[in-house]
Coordinates of C-alpha atoms in Angstrom, one line a residue:
Chain A
X11 CA 90.7 115.2 193.5
X12 CA 91.6 111.6 193.7
X13 CA 95.0 112.4 195.1
X14 CA 93.6 114.5 197.9
X15 CA 91.4 111.7 199.0
X16 CA 94.2 109.2 199.2
X17 CA 96.4 111.6 201.0
X18 CA 93.8 112.5 203.6
X19 CA 94.5 109.7 206.0
X20 CA 98.3 110.1 206.3
X21 CA 98.0 113.8 206.7
X22 CA 95.6 113.5 209.6
X23 CA 98.1 111.3 211.3
X24 CA 100.9 113.8 210.6
X25 CA 98.9 116.4 212.5
X26 CA 99.2 114.6 215.8
X27 CA 102.8 113.8 214.9
X28 CA 103.7 117.3 214.1
X29 CA 102.7 118.7 217.5
X30 CA 104.1 115.9 219.5
X31 CA 107.1 114.9 217.4
X32 CA 106.3 111.3 218.1
X33 CA 105.8 109.0 215.1
X34 CA 103.1 106.4 214.4
X35 CA 101.4 104.2 216.9
X36 CA 103.8 105.3 219.7
X37 CA 101.5 108.2 220.2
X38 CA 99.3 105.8 222.2
X39 CA 101.8 105.7 225.1
X40 CA 101.8 109.4 226.0
X41 CA 98.0 109.4 225.6
X42 CA 97.8 106.5 228.2
X43 CA 100.1 108.3 230.5
X44 CA 98.1 111.5 230.2
X45 CA 94.9 109.6 230.9
X46 CA 96.5 108.0 234.0
X47 CA 97.5 111.4 235.3
X48 CA 94.1 112.8 234.7
X49 CA 92.6 109.8 236.5
X50 CA 95.1 110.4 239.4
X51 CA 93.8 114.0 239.6
X52 CA 90.1 113.5 239.4
X53 CA 89.8 109.8 240.6
X54 CA 89.0 110.5 244.3
X55 CA 86.4 113.1 243.2
X56 CA 84.4 110.8 240.9
X57 CA 84.6 107.6 242.9
X58 CA 81.5 107.1 245.1
X59 CA 82.5 107.2 248.8
X60 CA 80.2 104.3 249.7
X61 CA 81.7 102.0 247.2
X62 CA 85.3 102.8 248.1
X63 CA 85.4 102.9 251.8
X64 CA 82.2 101.4 253.4
X65 CA 82.3 97.8 254.4
X66 CA 79.5 95.6 253.1
X67 CA 80.1 92.2 254.5
X68 CA 77.1 90.7 252.8
X69 CA 78.5 91.3 249.3
X70 CA 82.1 90.4 250.2
X71 CA 84.3 88.5 247.8
X72 CA 81.7 88.8 245.0
X73 CA 83.1 88.0 241.6
X74 CA 83.0 90.5 238.8
X75 CA 79.4 91.3 237.7
X76 CA 77.4 94.1 236.2
X77 CA 77.0 95.6 239.6
X78 CA 80.7 95.3 240.6
X79 CA 82.7 95.4 237.4
X80 CA 85.9 94.0 239.0
X81 CA 84.3 92.2 241.9
X82 CA 84.6 93.1 245.6
X83 CA 87.3 92.5 248.2
X84 CA 87.0 90.8 251.6
X85 CA 85.2 93.9 253.0
X86 CA 82.7 94.0 250.2
X87 CA 84.2 97.2 248.8
X88 CA 84.0 97.6 245.0
X89 CA 87.5 96.9 243.5
X90 CA 86.9 99.0 240.3
X91 CA 86.1 102.1 242.3
X92 CA 88.8 101.5 244.7
X93 CA 91.3 101.4 241.8
X94 CA 89.9 104.7 240.5
X95 CA 90.1 106.3 243.9
X96 CA 93.5 104.9 244.6
X97 CA 95.1 106.3 241.4
X98 CA 96.0 109.5 243.2
X99 CA 97.7 107.9 246.1
X100 CA 99.6 105.4 244.0
X101 CA 100.5 107.4 240.9
X102 CA 101.1 110.9 242.2
X103 CA 103.2 109.6 245.1
X104 CA 105.2 107.3 242.8
X105 CA 105.9 110.2 240.4
X106 CA 106.7 112.5 243.4
X107 CA 109.1 109.9 244.9
X108 CA 110.9 109.1 241.7
X109 CA 111.2 112.8 240.7
X110 CA 112.3 113.7 244.2
X111 CA 115.1 111.2 244.4
X112 CA 116.2 111.8 240.8
X113 CA 116.7 115.5 241.6
X114 CA 118.7 114.6 244.7
X115 CA 120.7 112.1 242.6
X116 CA 121.4 114.6 239.9
X117 CA 122.7 117.1 242.4
X118 CA 124.9 114.6 244.1
X119 CA 126.3 113.2 240.8
X120 CA 127.0 116.7 239.6
X121 CA 128.9 117.6 242.7
X122 CA 130.9 114.4 242.4
X123 CA 131.7 115.0 238.8
X124 CA 132.6 118.7 239.1
X125 CA 134.4 118.5 242.4
X126 CA 137.5 116.8 241.3
X127 CA 139.2 113.7 242.7
X128 CA 138.8 114.2 246.4
X129 CA 135.2 115.5 246.4
X130 CA 134.3 112.6 244.1
X131 CA 135.9 110.1 246.5
X132 CA 134.1 111.5 249.6
X133 CA 130.7 111.9 247.9
X134 CA 130.8 108.4 246.5
X135 CA 131.7 106.9 249.9
X136 CA 128.7 108.7 251.3
X137 CA 126.6 107.2 248.5
X138 CA 127.9 103.8 249.4
X139 CA 126.9 104.3 253.1
X140 CA 123.5 105.5 252.0
X141 CA 123.0 102.5 249.7
X142 CA 123.5 100.3 252.8
X143 CA 120.2 101.5 254.3
X144 CA 117.5 98.9 253.6
X145 CA 114.4 101.0 252.4
X146 CA 111.8 99.1 254.5
X147 CA 113.8 99.4 257.7
X148 CA 114.6 103.0 257.0
X149 CA 110.9 103.7 256.3
X150 CA 110.0 102.1 259.7
X151 CA 112.4 104.5 261.3
X152 CA 110.9 107.5 259.5
X153 CA 107.4 106.3 260.4
X154 CA 108.4 106.0 264.1
X155 CA 109.6 109.6 263.9
X156 CA 106.9 111.2 261.9
X157 CA 104.0 108.8 262.4
X158 CA 102.8 106.2 259.9
X159 CA 101.3 107.9 256.9
X160 CA 101.7 108.0 253.1
X161 CA 103.8 111.2 253.5
X162 CA 106.4 109.5 255.7
X163 CA 106.6 106.6 253.3
X164 CA 107.3 109.2 250.5
X165 CA 110.0 110.9 252.5
X166 CA 111.6 107.5 253.4
X167 CA 111.6 106.4 249.8
X168 CA 113.1 109.6 248.5
X169 CA 115.8 109.3 251.2
X170 CA 116.6 105.7 250.3
X171 CA 116.1 106.0 246.5
X172 CA 118.7 108.7 245.5
X173 CA 121.9 106.8 246.0
X174 CA 121.3 104.4 243.1
X175 CA 120.4 107.3 240.8
X176 CA 123.5 109.2 241.9
X177 CA 125.7 106.2 241.4
X178 CA 124.4 105.5 237.9
X179 CA 124.3 109.1 236.8
X180 CA 127.8 109.8 238.1
X181 CA 129.1 106.9 235.9
X182 CA 127.3 108.2 232.9
X183 CA 128.5 111.7 233.5
X184 CA 132.1 110.6 233.8
X185 CA 131.8 108.9 230.5
X186 CA 130.2 112.0 228.9
X187 CA 133.0 114.1 230.4
X188 CA 135.5 112.1 228.4
X189 CA 133.7 112.8 225.1
X190 CA 135.6 114.9 222.5
X191 CA 132.9 117.6 222.4
X192 CA 133.2 118.2 226.1
X193 CA 136.9 118.7 225.7
X194 CA 136.3 120.8 222.6
X195 CA 133.9 123.1 224.6
X196 CA 136.5 123.3 227.4
X197 CA 139.2 124.4 224.9
X198 CA 136.8 127.1 223.6
X199 CA 136.7 128.7 227.0
X200 CA 133.5 127.3 228.4
X201 CA 133.4 127.5 232.2
X202 CA 132.8 124.4 234.3
X203 CA 129.3 125.3 235.3
X204 CA 128.2 126.0 231.8
X205 CA 130.0 122.9 230.5
X206 CA 127.9 120.9 233.0
X207 CA 124.6 122.5 232.3
X208 CA 124.8 122.6 228.5
X209 CA 127.0 119.7 227.5
X210 CA 127.4 117.1 230.2
X211 CA 124.0 117.0 231.8
X212 CA 121.9 117.0 228.6
X213 CA 124.1 114.3 227.2
X214 CA 123.7 112.1 230.3
X215 CA 120.0 112.6 230.6
X216 CA 118.9 109.8 228.3
X217 CA 120.0 107.2 230.9
X218 CA 118.3 109.0 233.7
X219 CA 115.1 109.4 231.7
X220 CA 114.8 105.7 231.2
X221 CA 115.6 105.0 234.8
X222 CA 113.1 107.6 236.0
X223 CA 110.3 106.0 233.9
X224 CA 111.3 102.4 234.9
X225 CA 111.3 103.3 238.6
X226 CA 107.7 104.4 238.6
X227 CA 106.2 100.9 238.5
X228 CA 108.8 99.6 241.0
X229 CA 108.0 102.4 243.4
X230 CA 104.3 101.7 243.4
X231 CA 105.0 98.1 244.3
X232 CA 107.4 99.1 247.2
X233 CA 104.8 101.6 248.4
X234 CA 102.4 98.7 248.6
X235 CA 104.9 96.7 250.6
X236 CA 105.3 99.6 253.0
X237 CA 101.6 99.9 253.6
X238 CA 101.6 96.1 254.2
X239 CA 104.0 96.5 257.1
X240 CA 101.9 99.4 258.3
X241 CA 104.1 102.3 257.3
X242 CA 102.6 103.7 254.1
X243 CA 99.0 104.4 253.1
X244 CA 96.8 103.5 256.1
X245 CA 94.0 100.9 255.9
X246 CA 90.9 102.5 254.6
X247 CA 92.7 104.3 251.8
X248 CA 92.7 102.7 248.4
X249 CA 96.4 102.7 247.3
X250 CA 97.1 100.1 244.6
X251 CA 100.1 98.5 246.2
X252 CA 98.2 98.3 249.5
X253 CA 95.2 96.7 247.7
X254 CA 97.5 94.0 246.2
X255 CA 99.1 93.2 249.5
X256 CA 95.9 93.2 251.5
X257 CA 94.3 90.8 249.0
X258 CA 97.1 88.3 249.3
X259 CA 95.3 86.2 251.9
X260 CA 92.2 85.8 249.7
X261 CA 94.0 85.3 246.4
X262 CA 92.7 81.7 246.1
X263 CA 89.0 82.6 246.8
X264 CA 88.9 86.0 245.2
X265 CA 91.8 86.4 242.8
X266 CA 90.3 89.5 241.2
X267 CA 90.8 91.5 244.4
X268 CA 94.6 91.2 244.0
X269 CA 94.7 90.8 240.2
X270 CA 92.9 94.0 239.2
X271 CA 95.0 96.5 241.1
X272 CA 98.1 94.4 240.0
X273 CA 97.1 95.0 236.3
X274 CA 96.6 98.7 237.1
X275 CA 100.2 98.8 238.4
X276 CA 101.5 96.8 235.4
X277 CA 99.8 99.2 232.9
X278 CA 101.2 102.2 234.7
X279 CA 104.7 100.7 234.8
X280 CA 104.7 99.7 231.2
X281 CA 103.2 103.1 230.1
X282 CA 105.9 105.0 232.0
X283 CA 108.6 102.7 230.9
X284 CA 107.8 103.1 227.2
X285 CA 107.3 106.8 227.7
X286 CA 110.9 106.9 228.9
X287 CA 112.1 105.2 225.7
X288 CA 110.0 107.5 223.5
X289 CA 111.3 110.6 225.3
X290 CA 114.8 109.4 224.9
X291 CA 114.4 109.2 221.1
X292 CA 112.4 112.5 221.1
X293 CA 115.3 114.4 222.8
X294 CA 118.0 113.0 220.6
X295 CA 118.2 114.8 217.3
X296 CA 120.1 112.0 215.7
X297 CA 117.5 109.4 216.5
X298 CA 114.3 111.4 215.9
X299 CA 112.8 111.4 212.5
X300 CA 111.9 114.7 210.9
Chain B
X15 CA 178.3 134.5 214.3
X16 CA 178.6 133.9 218.0
X17 CA 179.1 130.2 218.1
X18 CA 182.1 130.1 220.4
X19 CA 180.0 130.8 223.5
X20 CA 179.0 127.2 224.3
X21 CA 178.2 127.5 228.0
X22 CA 176.4 130.9 227.9
X23 CA 173.6 130.8 230.4
X24 CA 171.1 131.8 227.8
X25 CA 171.9 129.1 225.4
X26 CA 169.4 129.2 222.5
X27 CA 167.4 126.1 222.2
X28 CA 165.0 127.2 219.5
X29 CA 165.0 128.9 216.2
X30 CA 163.7 132.4 216.7
X31 CA 163.7 135.4 214.6
X32 CA 164.9 138.3 216.7
X33 CA 163.4 140.9 214.4
X34 CA 159.8 139.8 215.0
X35 CA 158.0 140.1 218.3
X36 CA 157.2 136.8 219.8
X37 CA 153.7 135.7 220.3
X38 CA 154.3 132.4 222.0
X39 CA 157.5 131.5 223.8
X40 CA 157.8 128.1 225.4
X41 CA 160.9 127.7 227.5
X42 CA 162.1 124.5 229.0
X43 CA 158.6 123.1 229.3
X44 CA 158.8 119.8 231.3
X45 CA 155.7 117.7 231.7
X46 CA 155.5 115.0 234.3
X47 CA 152.7 112.5 235.0
X48 CA 152.3 109.8 237.6
X49 CA 153.0 110.0 241.3
X50 CA 155.5 112.4 242.7
X51 CA 157.7 109.5 243.9
X52 CA 157.9 107.8 240.5
X53 CA 157.2 110.6 238.0
X54 CA 156.9 109.7 234.3
X55 CA 158.6 112.4 232.3
X56 CA 156.5 112.8 229.2
X57 CA 158.2 115.9 227.8
X58 CA 161.7 117.1 228.7
X59 CA 162.7 120.8 228.5
X60 CA 160.8 121.7 225.4
X61 CA 161.3 125.1 223.9
X62 CA 159.6 126.8 221.0
X63 CA 159.2 130.4 219.8
X64 CA 156.4 131.6 217.5
X65 CA 155.9 135.0 216.1
X66 CA 152.5 136.4 215.0
X67 CA 151.5 134.7 211.7
X68 CA 154.1 132.0 212.1
X69 CA 153.2 128.5 211.0
X70 CA 155.1 125.8 212.8
X71 CA 154.7 122.1 212.6
X72 CA 155.4 119.7 215.5
X73 CA 156.0 116.3 214.1
X74 CA 156.8 113.0 215.7
X75 CA 155.6 109.4 216.1
X76 CA 152.7 108.5 218.4
X77 CA 153.9 108.8 222.0
X78 CA 156.6 111.3 221.1
X79 CA 155.0 113.9 223.3
X80 CA 153.7 116.3 220.6
X81 CA 150.1 116.2 221.6
X82 CA 150.9 116.4 225.3
X83 CA 152.9 119.5 224.6
X84 CA 150.1 121.1 222.6
X85 CA 147.5 120.2 225.3
X86 CA 149.8 121.5 228.0
X87 CA 150.1 124.9 226.3
X88 CA 146.4 125.1 226.9
X89 CA 146.8 123.5 230.3
X90 CA 144.1 121.0 229.6
X91 CA 145.3 118.2 231.9
X92 CA 145.2 119.1 235.6
X93 CA 147.0 115.9 236.5
X94 CA 150.2 116.8 234.7
X95 CA 152.9 118.7 236.5
X96 CA 154.3 121.5 234.3
X97 CA 157.5 123.3 234.9
X98 CA 159.3 125.9 232.8
X99 CA 157.4 128.8 231.2
X100 CA 154.9 129.4 228.5
X101 CA 154.9 133.1 227.6
X102 CA 151.9 134.1 225.5
X103 CA 151.2 137.7 224.7
X104 CA 153.3 138.9 227.6
X105 CA 151.9 136.6 230.3
X106 CA 153.2 133.3 231.6
X107 CA 150.3 130.8 231.1
X108 CA 151.7 128.5 233.8
X109 CA 151.3 131.2 236.4
X110 CA 147.6 132.0 235.6
X111 CA 144.8 130.6 237.7
X112 CA 142.3 128.1 236.1
X113 CA 139.8 130.9 235.9
X114 CA 142.2 133.1 233.9
X115 CA 143.0 130.2 231.7
X116 CA 139.3 129.9 230.8
X117 CA 139.6 133.4 229.4
X118 CA 142.6 132.4 227.3
X119 CA 141.2 129.2 225.9
X120 CA 139.1 129.8 222.8
X121 CA 139.4 133.5 223.1
X122 CA 143.2 134.1 222.6
X123 CA 144.3 130.6 221.6
X124 CA 142.0 128.4 219.6
X125 CA 142.4 124.6 219.3
X126 CA 141.2 122.1 216.7
X127 CA 141.1 118.4 217.5
X128 CA 141.6 115.4 215.5
X129 CA 138.2 113.9 215.5
X130 CA 135.5 116.1 213.9
X131 CA 132.9 113.4 214.4
X132 CA 133.2 113.5 218.2
X133 CA 134.0 117.2 218.6
X134 CA 130.5 118.4 218.3
X135 CA 127.8 118.1 220.9
X136 CA 125.1 115.9 219.3
X137 CA 122.3 117.7 221.2
X138 CA 123.1 121.3 220.2
X139 CA 122.6 122.9 216.8
X140 CA 125.6 123.9 214.8
X141 CA 124.8 127.5 215.2
X142 CA 124.6 127.3 219.0
X143 CA 127.9 125.6 219.1
X144 CA 129.7 128.0 216.9
X145 CA 128.3 130.9 218.9
X146 CA 129.1 129.4 222.2
X147 CA 132.6 131.0 222.7
X148 CA 131.1 134.4 222.0
X149 CA 128.1 133.8 224.2
X150 CA 130.3 132.8 227.2
X151 CA 132.2 136.1 226.6
X152 CA 128.9 138.0 226.9
X153 CA 128.2 138.8 223.3
X154 CA 124.4 139.2 222.7
X155 CA 122.6 136.6 220.6
X156 CA 122.0 138.6 217.5
X157 CA 125.6 139.8 217.2
X158 CA 126.9 136.3 217.9
X159 CA 124.6 134.9 215.2
X160 CA 125.8 137.4 212.7
X161 CA 129.4 136.6 213.4
X162 CA 128.8 132.9 213.4
X163 CA 127.2 133.2 210.0
X164 CA 130.1 135.2 208.6
X165 CA 132.8 132.9 209.9
X166 CA 130.9 129.8 208.6
X167 CA 130.7 131.5 205.2
X168 CA 134.3 132.4 205.4
X169 CA 135.0 128.7 205.8
X170 CA 132.9 127.7 202.9
X171 CA 129.8 126.5 204.5
X172 CA 127.2 127.2 201.9
X173 CA 123.8 128.5 203.0
X174 CA 125.2 129.2 206.5
X175 CA 122.1 130.8 208.0
X176 CA 120.0 127.7 207.3
X177 CA 122.6 125.2 208.2
X178 CA 123.2 126.8 211.6
X179 CA 119.9 125.3 212.6
X180 CA 121.0 121.8 211.7
X181 CA 122.4 119.2 214.1
X182 CA 125.9 117.7 213.9
X183 CA 124.7 114.3 212.6
X184 CA 123.4 116.0 209.5
X185 CA 126.9 117.2 208.6
X186 CA 129.7 115.2 206.8
X187 CA 133.1 114.8 208.3
X188 CA 134.7 117.6 206.2
X189 CA 131.8 119.9 207.0
X190 CA 132.1 119.1 210.7
X191 CA 135.8 120.0 210.6
X192 CA 134.8 123.3 209.1
X193 CA 132.4 123.9 212.0
X194 CA 135.1 122.9 214.5
X195 CA 137.4 125.4 212.8
X196 CA 134.7 128.0 212.9
X197 CA 134.3 127.5 216.6
X198 CA 138.0 128.0 217.1
X199 CA 138.1 131.1 214.9
X200 CA 135.0 133.0 215.9
X201 CA 136.6 134.7 218.9
X202 CA 139.4 135.9 216.6
X203 CA 142.4 134.3 218.4
X204 CA 145.9 135.1 217.5
X205 CA 147.1 131.4 217.7
X206 CA 145.5 128.2 216.6
X207 CA 146.8 124.9 217.8
X208 CA 145.7 122.2 215.4
X209 CA 146.2 118.7 216.8
X210 CA 146.2 116.4 213.8
X211 CA 143.2 118.2 212.3
X212 CA 143.1 116.1 209.1
X213 CA 144.0 112.6 210.4
X214 CA 140.4 111.4 210.6
X215 CA 139.4 112.8 207.2
X216 CA 139.7 111.1 203.8
X217 CA 142.5 112.5 201.5
X218 CA 140.3 114.7 199.4
X219 CA 138.7 116.3 202.4
X220 CA 142.1 116.6 204.1
X221 CA 143.3 118.7 201.2
X222 CA 140.2 120.9 201.3
X223 CA 140.5 121.5 205.0
X224 CA 144.3 122.3 204.7
X225 CA 143.7 124.7 201.8
X226 CA 141.0 126.4 203.9
X227 CA 143.3 126.7 207.0
X228 CA 146.0 128.0 204.8
X229 CA 143.8 130.7 203.3
X230 CA 142.2 131.7 206.6
X231 CA 145.4 131.9 208.5
X232 CA 147.1 134.0 205.8
X233 CA 144.1 136.4 205.6
X234 CA 143.9 136.8 209.3
X235 CA 147.6 136.8 210.1
X236 CA 146.9 133.8 212.3
X237 CA 149.8 131.8 213.9
X238 CA 149.3 128.1 213.5
X239 CA 150.9 125.3 215.5
X240 CA 150.2 122.2 213.6
X241 CA 150.6 118.9 215.4
X242 CA 151.0 116.0 212.9
X243 CA 152.7 112.9 211.9
X244 CA 152.0 113.5 208.3
X245 CA 155.1 115.0 206.7
X246 CA 153.1 115.7 203.5
X247 CA 150.9 118.0 205.4
X248 CA 153.9 119.8 206.8
X249 CA 155.6 120.4 203.5
X250 CA 152.6 122.2 202.0
X251 CA 151.4 124.2 205.0
X252 CA 154.1 125.3 207.4
X253 CA 157.2 127.5 207.4
X254 CA 159.1 125.7 210.2
X255 CA 159.2 122.2 211.6
X256 CA 160.1 120.9 215.1
X257 CA 160.7 117.2 215.3
X258 CA 160.0 115.5 218.6
X259 CA 161.3 112.1 219.7
X260 CA 160.6 110.5 223.0
X261 CA 159.6 113.7 224.8
X262 CA 162.4 115.9 223.5
X263 CA 162.7 118.2 220.6
X264 CA 165.6 116.7 218.5
X265 CA 165.5 118.8 215.4
X266 CA 164.1 122.2 214.3
X267 CA 164.6 123.8 210.9
X268 CA 162.8 125.7 208.2
X269 CA 160.7 123.4 205.9
X270 CA 163.2 123.8 203.1
X271 CA 166.2 122.9 205.2
X272 CA 164.4 120.0 206.9
X273 CA 163.3 118.4 203.6
X274 CA 166.5 119.1 201.6
X275 CA 169.2 118.7 204.3
X276 CA 167.7 116.9 207.3
X277 CA 170.2 117.1 210.2
X278 CA 169.1 114.5 212.7
X279 CA 169.3 110.9 211.8
X280 CA 165.8 110.4 213.0
X281 CA 164.5 113.2 210.7
X282 CA 166.5 111.6 207.9
X283 CA 164.8 108.3 208.7
X284 CA 161.3 109.9 208.8
X285 CA 161.9 111.4 205.4
X286 CA 163.1 108.2 203.8
X287 CA 160.0 106.5 205.1
X288 CA 157.7 108.8 203.2
X289 CA 156.7 107.3 199.8
X290 CA 157.4 109.8 197.0
X291 CA 155.9 109.9 193.7
X292 CA 159.0 111.3 191.9
X293 CA 161.4 108.5 193.1
X294 CA 161.4 104.8 192.3
X295 CA 162.4 102.8 195.4
X296 CA 162.4 99.0 195.4
X297 CA 160.8 99.0 198.9
X298 CA 160.0 101.6 201.5
X299 CA 162.7 102.3 204.1
X300 CA 161.6 102.1 207.7
X301 CA 163.2 103.0 211.0
X302 CA 163.8 99.7 212.7
X303 CA 162.5 99.3 216.3
X304 CA 160.0 101.3 218.2
X305 CA 160.2 104.5 220.3
X306 CA 161.0 103.8 224.0
X307 CA 158.4 104.0 226.8
X308 CA 158.8 107.3 228.7
X309 CA 159.5 105.3 231.9
X310 CA 162.2 103.2 230.2
X311 CA 164.4 105.4 228.0
X312 CA 167.9 104.3 227.1
X313 CA 170.8 106.2 228.6
X314 CA 172.2 108.8 226.4
X315 CA 170.4 109.8 223.3
X316 CA 166.9 108.2 223.3
X317 CA 167.2 107.4 219.7
X318 CA 170.5 105.6 219.9
X319 CA 169.2 102.0 219.8
X320 CA 167.5 102.7 216.5
X321 CA 170.2 105.0 215.0
X322 CA 172.4 103.6 212.3
X323 CA 175.0 106.2 213.0
X324 CA 175.2 105.9 216.7
X325 CA 178.6 105.8 218.4
X326 CA 179.8 105.5 222.0
X327 CA 179.0 109.0 223.1
X328 CA 175.4 108.5 222.0
X329 CA 175.0 105.7 224.5
X330 CA 176.4 107.8 227.4
X331 CA 175.3 111.4 227.1
X332 CA 172.1 113.1 226.1
X333 CA 172.9 115.5 223.3
X334 CA 171.9 119.1 223.8
X335 CA 170.3 121.2 221.1
X336 CA 172.9 123.1 219.1
X337 CA 172.9 125.0 215.9
X338 CA 172.9 122.7 212.9
X339 CA 175.4 123.2 210.0
X340 CA 172.7 123.8 207.4
X341 CA 170.7 126.1 209.8
X342 CA 168.2 125.3 212.5
X343 CA 168.8 123.4 215.7
X344 CA 169.7 119.8 216.2
X345 CA 170.2 117.6 219.2
X346 CA 172.7 115.0 217.9
X347 CA 176.3 114.1 218.7
X348 CA 177.1 114.0 215.0
X349 CA 177.0 117.8 215.1
X350 CA 179.2 118.9 218.0
X351 CA 179.2 122.6 218.7
X352 CA 181.7 124.4 216.5
X353 CA 183.6 125.6 219.6
X354 CA 183.9 122.3 221.2
X355 CA 186.1 120.7 218.6
X356 CA 188.8 123.3 218.7

């Protein structure tokens, strides 16, 4: 009986590990990411409308208290509830943007790798040209065409984000193409399409996964910058990046108004970044422990 | 003996057995790389015949063109310009489209590479990889699995059904080479090209893999083209040897002839450089110098700067392949065609 008692604890840990395949304390990271995603889905529903949007000049710039956990901003709006409500705009649009331009990047890199010398040359020059567009200026153009909104910011960022992914991934794919197992598969009569889908892409994905996860935090910050110049999320909405940039002017008197959404962005960025690392190990049979 | 016809248009440039049907017939294969204006001739008019079940070794130093020749039979490098003809099973491989070549590779001609460590996709299970050639040919999963299991068992992978679910990093070098061999064999090809299959393995595993290849090729009647620089491997495994030097075939003979009466001075040098357990030599003989760069070959015979028996003609004229006195073919001015002297 004594042995069963001592073995109880590790076995319970193994249960979580066996369904996720993720060892030890690392399990915290996917849990945080899932919580953030849940928050993004239900946040706007649970945050009280009056705290998030209505100005209350009398209680403006109040420091954190039992009434306002993270204080209030210059309009007297509750920072904590604005963070909860803004999770959707920040997180889901960041995930959408990064996923969107990653997919475009994968497609372009695949075409460049499969197409042979000339196609590769032409595609990569197009990528160079696309890289030359500054995201903010491009977003201003999109906003002029479609009207300023979060949606046009998302479109603009997808359109300016893909060239970097395409460039990085094409380099990785070229390296993967030169691996012996790719040559071996070719020698065994595997067609180019199948070679790409089953050998080259999966073996190039680790780099993309890390880039995807690392881009999430960066994208939230750029979204904030866009709303600062009036292109992204429009004033009353509580988007994290917008909250940070709008609180810039009062940072000396009410640091919490900028600091709290900044921490929210940091937690998100770190969680997704580490998730990328964990997934990279998870999908590599040689690295994952059994 | 029809040796008086020197300038016959169909001059034989390879040892072939007229009684057997040929499986692979390479004729005047010339391989060029680089730009069209300044081409780099990697292989010059290479010819070779193989019958079903034949086991031929292609030996030479690094850079002699042996691997390039093997790869070009499979047309693996789209950047190389190939001329001549490669008849396999009644069709000229050089005239096929890339799509038709995909049907040849792996299905009719198998190939085994040097490095078993890198030759397996780290993200796919052993089973999936062994099955892949069958799956791309449209064989259903259950049937492919059954055949993969049987070929792995044939190659001595114990507990094949379980090990098919393992990943490459869980296999040792020798085991991986068996898996690579299984991948090449599963579609039942009639020819296997083995490009230095044992070079990356330690000696004990080398011996195991060679014994296995020997057994399997005998049982299946499989023709094997073995690319190697290891003459020990050659002696134990093949029937016939072609020696390449600087992009040209300079010597071809049966294993017995080559080892007992080597014709070409280069072959003689290669054999002297092999340490032998039954001879006491004060120090190992080497061939002085290094093979020339393909863009900078000497005039005449490419071997002449390193050849102890070279004379004036060697520095002026490239020797053609001619029948050697002890049998086989040799490209050396020491052996003028019988008719030319008279």
